[in-house]
């Protein structure tokens, strides 16, 4: 089945649909671990511009709020929040490889 699922979040009103999908799938797929991931897109800067670049953002409180909201609805499932900075495609690829993800859920606009 799919014991580890990565759920990509935008941390806005669009997340309701993907959070609902995780709840529906949890029991059906044998979910044991859910990674709630937010990637803050930050384009790479040339080395000479690094000092002037915007500082890395802190972990968003909304990520922890999503974990708290799902905690009571998914008993027995380990919920892990992951905040990354950089290219979303590159960050997701690294997280999927590092965390041995079985299924990736990305959804937007109630799809």
CSV table of C-alpha atoms in Angstrom, one decimal:
chain,number,residue,atom,x,y,z
A,1,UNK,CA,0.0,0.0,0.0
A,2,UNK,CA,1.2,3.6,0.7
A,3,UNK,CA,2.5,3.9,4.2
A,4,UNK,CA,4.3,7.2,3.7
A,5,UNK,CA,2.5,10.0,1.8
A,6,UNK,CA,3.8,13.5,1.1
A,7,UNK,CA,1.2,16.2,1.0
A,8,UNK,CA,2.2,19.5,-0.7
A,9,UNK,CA,0.7,22.5,1.0
A,10,UNK,CA,0.5,26.1,-0.2
A,11,UNK,CA,-0.6,27.2,3.3
A,12,UNK,CA,-3.7,29.0,2.0
A,13,UNK,CA,-7.4,28.3,1.5
A,14,UNK,CA,-6.6,25.9,-1.4
A,15,UNK,CA,-5.2,23.4,1.0
A,16,UNK,CA,-8.6,22.2,2.2
A,17,UNK,CA,-8.9,19.9,-0.8
A,18,UNK,CA,-5.6,18.1,-0.3
A,19,UNK,CA,-6.0,17.9,3.5
A,20,UNK,CA,-9.4,16.2,2.8
A,21,UNK,CA,-7.8,13.8,0.3
A,22,UNK,CA,-5.3,12.7,2.9
A,23,UNK,CA,-8.1,12.0,5.4
A,24,UNK,CA,-10.1,10.0,2.9
A,25,UNK,CA,-7.1,8.0,1.8
A,26,UNK,CA,-5.6,7.3,5.2
A,27,UNK,CA,-7.4,4.2,6.1
A,28,UNK,CA,-7.8,2.9,2.6
A,29,UNK,CA,-4.1,2.9,1.8
A,30,UNK,CA,-2.7,1.9,5.2
A,31,UNK,CA,-1.2,5.4,5.9
A,32,UNK,CA,1.4,5.3,8.7
A,33,UNK,CA,3.3,8.6,8.1
A,34,UNK,CA,2.1,11.8,6.5
A,35,UNK,CA,4.6,14.5,5.5
A,36,UNK,CA,3.0,17.9,5.3
A,37,UNK,CA,5.4,19.9,3.1
A,38,UNK,CA,5.6,23.6,2.3
A,39,UNK,CA,8.3,24.9,-0.1
A,40,UNK,CA,9.0,28.6,-0.1
A,41,UNK,CA,10.1,29.3,-3.6
A,42,UNK,CA,13.4,31.2,-3.7
A,43,UNK,CA,15.3,31.4,-6.9
A,44,UNK,CA,19.0,30.9,-6.7
A,45,UNK,CA,21.2,34.0,-6.7
A,46,UNK,CA,24.7,34.3,-8.2
A,47,UNK,CA,27.4,34.1,-5.5
A,48,UNK,CA,28.1,37.8,-5.6
A,49,UNK,CA,24.4,38.5,-4.8
A,50,UNK,CA,24.0,36.1,-1.9
A,51,UNK,CA,24.8,38.7,0.8
A,52,UNK,CA,22.1,41.0,-0.5
A,53,UNK,CA,19.5,38.3,-0.9
A,54,UNK,CA,16.4,38.0,1.2
A,55,UNK,CA,17.0,36.0,4.4
A,56,UNK,CA,15.5,32.5,4.6
A,57,UNK,CA,12.0,32.6,5.9
A,58,UNK,CA,11.1,31.0,9.2
A,59,UNK,CA,8.9,27.8,9.4
A,60,UNK,CA,5.4,29.1,8.9
A,61,UNK,CA,3.0,28.8,11.8
A,62,UNK,CA,0.3,27.7,9.4
A,63,UNK,CA,2.3,24.4,8.8
A,64,UNK,CA,2.1,23.6,12.5
A,65,UNK,CA,-1.6,24.6,12.5
A,66,UNK,CA,-2.3,22.1,9.7
A,67,UNK,CA,-0.6,19.3,11.7
A,68,UNK,CA,-2.6,20.2,14.8
A,69,UNK,CA,-5.8,20.2,12.8
A,70,UNK,CA,-5.2,16.8,11.3
A,71,UNK,CA,-3.8,15.2,14.5
A,72,UNK,CA,-7.2,14.4,16.0
A,73,UNK,CA,-8.7,13.2,12.7
A,74,UNK,CA,-5.8,10.8,11.9
A,75,UNK,CA,-5.1,8.9,15.1
A,76,UNK,CA,-2.2,6.5,14.8
A,77,UNK,CA,-0.6,8.4,11.9
A,78,UNK,CA,2.7,10.1,12.4
A,79,UNK,CA,2.4,13.7,11.2
A,80,UNK,CA,5.6,15.4,10.1
A,81,UNK,CA,5.9,19.0,9.0
A,82,UNK,CA,8.6,19.9,6.5
A,83,UNK,CA,9.5,23.5,5.5
A,84,UNK,CA,12.0,23.9,2.7
A,85,UNK,CA,13.3,26.9,0.7
A,86,UNK,CA,14.3,26.9,-3.0
A,87,UNK,CA,13.0,25.4,-6.2
A,88,UNK,CA,9.8,23.4,-5.4
A,89,UNK,CA,10.7,20.7,-7.9
A,90,UNK,CA,14.2,20.3,-6.6
A,91,UNK,CA,13.1,20.4,-2.9
A,92,UNK,CA,10.3,17.8,-3.5
A,93,UNK,CA,12.7,15.5,-5.3
A,94,UNK,CA,15.1,15.7,-2.4
A,95,UNK,CA,12.4,15.2,0.2
A,96,UNK,CA,10.8,12.2,-1.6
A,97,UNK,CA,14.2,10.5,-1.9
A,98,UNK,CA,15.3,11.2,1.7
A,99,UNK,CA,12.0,10.3,3.3
A,100,UNK,CA,11.2,7.2,1.2
A,101,UNK,CA,7.8,8.6,0.1
A,102,UNK,CA,5.3,6.1,-1.4
A,103,UNK,CA,2.7,8.6,-2.8
A,104,UNK,CA,2.9,12.3,-3.5
A,105,UNK,CA,-0.3,14.4,-3.4
A,106,UNK,CA,-0.4,17.8,-5.0
A,107,UNK,CA,-3.7,19.5,-5.7
A,108,UNK,CA,-4.9,23.0,-6.3
A,109,UNK,CA,-8.1,24.9,-6.8
A,110,UNK,CA,-10.3,22.1,-5.3
A,111,UNK,CA,-9.1,19.5,-7.8
